[in-house]
Amino acid sequence: MENSGVDNLRGAVMMVASMFGFAVEDALIKSLSGTVPPGQIVSTMGLGGVILFALWLRFQGKPAFVADQRRPRVVLRSGFEAFGTAFFISALALVELTLVSAVIQATPLVVAMGAALFLGQPVGWRRWLAIFVGFSGILFIVKPGVATFDPLVLLAVVGMVALAGRDLVTRSLNSPISGPHLSIAAFAGLVPTGLVLCWVWGQSLVMPTALEWGVLALCVIVGMTAYLAIIAATRIGDAAFISSFRYSRMLFALVLGALFFAEAPDLYTMIGVTIVIGAGLFTLLREARLKRRAARTSQAAAKAL
């Protein structure tokens, strides 16, 4: 039990560090979006991610590209990643950081619903109720029909749904492909996606200044570090307990938005975030409890035999 507690603590610390990294990455992207086209940011981050992960794998004596990266579900996952990232970064460029971060908090709820609808995962009435309550929180955040409604926030909603689709495809993968190889495939897809995004927005590529190149490089490094931290976090301790710390990203976004972009979320947004996080936490904990119950039942049946 003592080791379990230590593992949970280590996992929670790494998850919080990961969420801090992603929040910092979002703030850096937003700071660049006024001078560098969002599509160019997407492509640059994709290329940087491919290079860093390829070097990391090379250091381990492994190839950067493998046959499993061409499997249909891996390609589909990369497509969801590219689509979601394009919309997410576009939202960061046009909408408040805290508002975009608030929307992304609903990802676990969409994943839970998708797992029930498309992967056949059993979901009881309590979790269905939590999912629908969580979606009502999204309405508070987006505020349709209210005078302060900003239709551009729908970019974040589309991006969040696409990233949830990525997570669902990841759950359904039946290939032994490693996380870094999955990431290289996803980052590679960002390169052409960013160029297409530039074309859609009618924006030309620009030559970043030395400072902007530095910020772009920092985005890639911080993003990769956060990714590695979340992988490490999910491999130790209790998954539900550690995953609940994903919501710390919202706290970091609130602080960064206030300090660097003078953002002050309204009451509707804060109510919506509270509802979404509460529903998400309930869903995570309920799923973990049912898994533990099923495991105990399975162990008892095995002993009986």
PDB file of N, CA and C in Angstrom, residues 169-211:
ATOM      1  N   VAL A 169      -9.660   6.373 -31.173  1.00  0.00           N
ATOM      2  CA  VAL A 169      -8.946   5.498 -32.104  1.00  0.00           C
ATOM      3  C   VAL A 169      -7.751   4.871 -31.392  1.00  0.00           C
ATOM      4  N   THR A 170      -7.080   5.635 -30.538  1.00  0.00           N
ATOM      5  CA  THR A 170      -5.939   5.104 -29.788  1.00  0.00           C
ATOM      6  C   THR A 170      -6.376   3.915 -28.930  1.00  0.00           C
ATOM      7  N   ARG A 171      -7.553   4.027 -28.303  1.00  0.00           N
ATOM      8  CA  ARG A 171      -8.068   2.928 -27.486  1.00  0.00           C
ATOM      9  C   ARG A 171      -8.327   1.670 -28.319  1.00  0.00           C
ATOM     10  N   SER A 172      -8.695   1.875 -29.575  1.00  0.00           N
ATOM     11  CA  SER A 172      -9.082   0.735 -30.411  1.00  0.00           C
ATOM     12  C   SER A 172      -7.915   0.135 -31.182  1.00  0.00           C
ATOM     13  N   LEU A 173      -6.716   0.705 -31.041  1.00  0.00           N
ATOM     14  CA  LEU A 173      -5.568   0.195 -31.789  1.00  0.00           C
ATOM     15  C   LEU A 173      -5.243  -1.239 -31.361  1.00  0.00           C
ATOM     16  N   ASN A 174      -5.081  -2.100 -32.334  1.00  0.00           N
ATOM     17  CA  ASN A 174      -4.692  -3.482 -32.039  1.00  0.00           C
ATOM     18  C   ASN A 174      -3.291  -3.774 -32.557  1.00  0.00           C
ATOM     19  N   SER A 175      -2.506  -2.705 -32.671  1.00  0.00           N
ATOM     20  CA  SER A 175      -1.138  -2.824 -33.167  1.00  0.00           C
ATOM     21  C   SER A 175      -0.164  -2.580 -32.022  1.00  0.00           C
ATOM     22  N   PRO A 176       0.979  -3.272 -32.019  1.00  0.00           N
ATOM     23  CA  PRO A 176       1.965  -3.079 -30.943  1.00  0.00           C
ATOM     24  C   PRO A 176       2.813  -1.823 -31.126  1.00  0.00           C
ATOM     25  N   ILE A 177       2.411  -0.915 -31.982  1.00  0.00           N
ATOM     26  CA  ILE A 177       3.204   0.282 -32.267  1.00  0.00           C
ATOM     27  C   ILE A 177       3.433   1.083 -30.983  1.00  0.00           C
ATOM     28  N   SER A 178       4.631   1.639 -30.844  1.00  0.00           N
ATOM     29  CA  SER A 178       4.995   2.377 -29.637  1.00  0.00           C
ATOM     30  C   SER A 178       4.448   3.801 -29.666  1.00  0.00           C
ATOM     31  N   GLY A 179       4.427   4.425 -28.478  1.00  0.00           N
ATOM     32  CA  GLY A 179       3.969   5.803 -28.378  1.00  0.00           C
ATOM     33  C   GLY A 179       4.772   6.776 -29.227  1.00  0.00           C
ATOM     34  N   PRO A 180       6.113   6.728 -29.173  1.00  0.00           N
ATOM     35  CA  PRO A 180       6.909   7.630 -30.010  1.00  0.00           C
ATOM     36  C   PRO A 180       6.649   7.455 -31.508  1.00  0.00           C
ATOM     37  N   HIS A 181       6.453   6.208 -31.961  1.00  0.00           N
ATOM     38  CA  HIS A 181       6.166   5.991 -33.383  1.00  0.00           C
ATOM     39  C   HIS A 181       4.787   6.534 -33.749  1.00  0.00           C
ATOM     40  N   LEU A 182       3.833   6.399 -32.826  1.00  0.00           N
ATOM     41  CA  LEU A 182       2.525   7.012 -33.053  1.00  0.00           C
ATOM     42  C   LEU A 182       2.654   8.527 -33.156  1.00  0.00           C
ATOM     43  N   SER A 183       3.475   9.095 -32.289  1.00  0.00           N
ATOM     44  CA  SER A 183       3.647  10.549 -32.260  1.00  0.00           C
ATOM     45  C   SER A 183       4.308  11.054 -33.539  1.00  0.00           C
ATOM     46  N   ILE A 184       5.309  10.329 -34.032  1.00  0.00           N
ATOM     47  CA  ILE A 184       5.965  10.743 -35.279  1.00  0.00           C
ATOM     48  C   ILE A 184       4.958  10.756 -36.422  1.00  0.00           C
ATOM     49  N   ALA A 185       4.107   9.717 -36.490  1.00  0.00           N
ATOM     50  CA  ALA A 185       3.092   9.671 -37.538  1.00  0.00           C
ATOM     51  C   ALA A 185       2.146  10.861 -37.423  1.00  0.00           C
ATOM     52  N   ALA A 186       1.753  11.195 -36.185  1.00  0.00           N
ATOM     53  CA  ALA A 186       0.840  12.314 -35.972  1.00  0.00           C
ATOM     54  C   ALA A 186       1.505  13.646 -36.309  1.00  0.00           C
ATOM     55  N   PHE A 187       2.744  13.851 -35.848  1.00  0.00           N
ATOM     56  CA  PHE A 187       3.447  15.096 -36.137  1.00  0.00           C
ATOM     57  C   PHE A 187       3.705  15.265 -37.632  1.00  0.00           C
ATOM     58  N   ALA A 188       4.010  14.164 -38.309  1.00  0.00           N
ATOM     59  CA  ALA A 188       4.234  14.241 -39.757  1.00  0.00           C
ATOM     60  C   ALA A 188       2.979  14.733 -40.472  1.00  0.00           C
ATOM     61  N   GLY A 189       1.809  14.324 -39.968  1.00  0.00           N
ATOM     62  CA  GLY A 189       0.562  14.771 -40.580  1.00  0.00           C
ATOM     63  C   GLY A 189       0.292  16.249 -40.384  1.00  0.00           C
ATOM     64  N   LEU A 190       0.908  16.843 -39.363  1.00  0.00           N
ATOM     65  CA  LEU A 190       0.693  18.276 -39.114  1.00  0.00           C
ATOM     66  C   LEU A 190       1.344  19.161 -40.178  1.00  0.00           C
ATOM     67  N   VAL A 191       2.404  18.657 -40.797  1.00  0.00           N
ATOM     68  CA  VAL A 191       3.144  19.498 -41.757  1.00  0.00           C
ATOM     69  C   VAL A 191       2.262  19.884 -42.944  1.00  0.00           C
ATOM     70  N   PRO A 192       1.690  18.943 -43.694  1.00  0.00           N
ATOM     71  CA  PRO A 192       0.804  19.359 -44.798  1.00  0.00           C
ATOM     72  C   PRO A 192      -0.484  20.005 -44.307  1.00  0.00           C
ATOM     73  N   THR A 193      -0.964  19.592 -43.130  1.00  0.00           N
ATOM     74  CA  THR A 193      -2.195  20.189 -42.601  1.00  0.00           C
ATOM     75  C   THR A 193      -2.025  21.682 -42.368  1.00  0.00           C
ATOM     76  N   GLY A 194      -0.880  22.077 -41.819  1.00  0.00           N
ATOM     77  CA  GLY A 194      -0.629  23.496 -41.590  1.00  0.00           C
ATOM     78  C   GLY A 194      -0.578  24.290 -42.876  1.00  0.00           C
ATOM     79  N   LEU A 195       0.014  23.717 -43.922  1.00  0.00           N
ATOM     80  CA  LEU A 195       0.082  24.402 -45.211  1.00  0.00           C
ATOM     81  C   LEU A 195      -1.316  24.581 -45.807  1.00  0.00           C
ATOM     82  N   VAL A 196      -2.147  23.543 -45.677  1.00  0.00           N
ATOM     83  CA  VAL A 196      -3.534  23.652 -46.148  1.00  0.00           C
ATOM     84  C   VAL A 196      -4.278  24.720 -45.362  1.00  0.00           C
ATOM     85  N   LEU A 197      -4.023  24.794 -44.043  1.00  0.00           N
ATOM     86  CA  LEU A 197      -4.672  25.800 -43.208  1.00  0.00           C
ATOM     87  C   LEU A 197      -4.287  27.208 -43.655  1.00  0.00           C
ATOM     88  N   CYS A 198      -3.027  27.411 -44.010  1.00  0.00           N
ATOM     89  CA  CYS A 198      -2.600  28.713 -44.532  1.00  0.00           C
ATOM     90  C   CYS A 198      -3.383  29.057 -45.796  1.00  0.00           C
ATOM     91  N   TRP A 199      -3.560  28.071 -46.664  1.00  0.00           N
ATOM     92  CA  TRP A 199      -4.295  28.295 -47.912  1.00  0.00           C
ATOM     93  C   TRP A 199      -5.758  28.631 -47.632  1.00  0.00           C
ATOM     94  N   VAL A 200      -6.379  27.909 -46.677  1.00  0.00           N
ATOM     95  CA  VAL A 200      -7.778  28.150 -46.335  1.00  0.00           C
ATOM     96  C   VAL A 200      -7.972  29.565 -45.796  1.00  0.00           C
ATOM     97  N   TRP A 201      -7.050  30.008 -44.929  1.00  0.00           N
ATOM     98  CA  TRP A 201      -7.150  31.346 -44.345  1.00  0.00           C
ATOM     99  C   TRP A 201      -6.631  32.430 -45.289  1.00  0.00           C
ATOM    100  N   GLY A 202      -6.069  32.038 -46.426  1.00  0.00           N
ATOM    101  CA  GLY A 202      -5.522  33.010 -47.369  1.00  0.00           C
ATOM    102  C   GLY A 202      -4.301  33.731 -46.832  1.00  0.00           C
ATOM    103  N   GLN A 203      -3.483  33.034 -46.064  1.00  0.00           N
ATOM    104  CA  GLN A 203      -2.306  33.639 -45.442  1.00  0.00           C
ATOM    105  C   GLN A 203      -1.031  33.071 -46.063  1.00  0.00           C
ATOM    106  N   SER A 204      -0.057  33.926 -46.250  1.00  0.00           N
ATOM    107  CA  SER A 204       1.226  33.508 -46.804  1.00  0.00           C
ATOM    108  C   SER A 204       2.199  33.190 -45.673  1.00  0.00           C
ATOM    109  N   LEU A 205       3.157  32.323 -45.976  1.00  0.00           N
ATOM    110  CA  LEU A 205       4.198  32.018 -45.004  1.00  0.00           C
ATOM    111  C   LEU A 205       5.064  33.255 -44.778  1.00  0.00           C
ATOM    112  N   VAL A 206       5.545  33.413 -43.559  1.00  0.00           N
ATOM    113  CA  VAL A 206       6.404  34.544 -43.220  1.00  0.00           C
ATOM    114  C   VAL A 206       7.735  34.007 -42.701  1.00  0.00           C
ATOM    115  N   MET A 207       8.741  34.866 -42.718  1.00  0.00           N
ATOM    116  CA  MET A 207      10.030  34.512 -42.135  1.00  0.00           C
ATOM    117  C   MET A 207      10.052  34.983 -40.686  1.00  0.00           C
ATOM    118  N   PRO A 208       9.983  34.094 -39.735  1.00  0.00           N
ATOM    119  CA  PRO A 208       9.972  34.503 -38.323  1.00  0.00           C
ATOM    120  C   PRO A 208      11.269  35.225 -37.945  1.00  0.00           C
ATOM    121  N   THR A 209      11.154  36.090 -36.965  1.00  0.00           N
ATOM    122  CA  THR A 209      12.340  36.731 -36.417  1.00  0.00           C
ATOM    123  C   THR A 209      13.097  35.716 -35.557  1.00  0.00           C
ATOM    124  N   ALA A 210      14.287  36.119 -35.133  1.00  0.00           N
ATOM    125  CA  ALA A 210      15.075  35.223 -34.280  1.00  0.00           C
ATOM    126  C   ALA A 210      14.305  34.884 -33.001  1.00  0.00           C
ATOM    127  N   LEU A 211      13.616  35.873 -32.432  1.00  0.00           N
ATOM    128  CA  LEU A 211      12.832  35.639 -31.216  1.00  0.00           C
ATOM    129  C   LEU A 211      11.694  34.666 -31.494  1.00  0.00           C
TER     130      LEU A 211
END
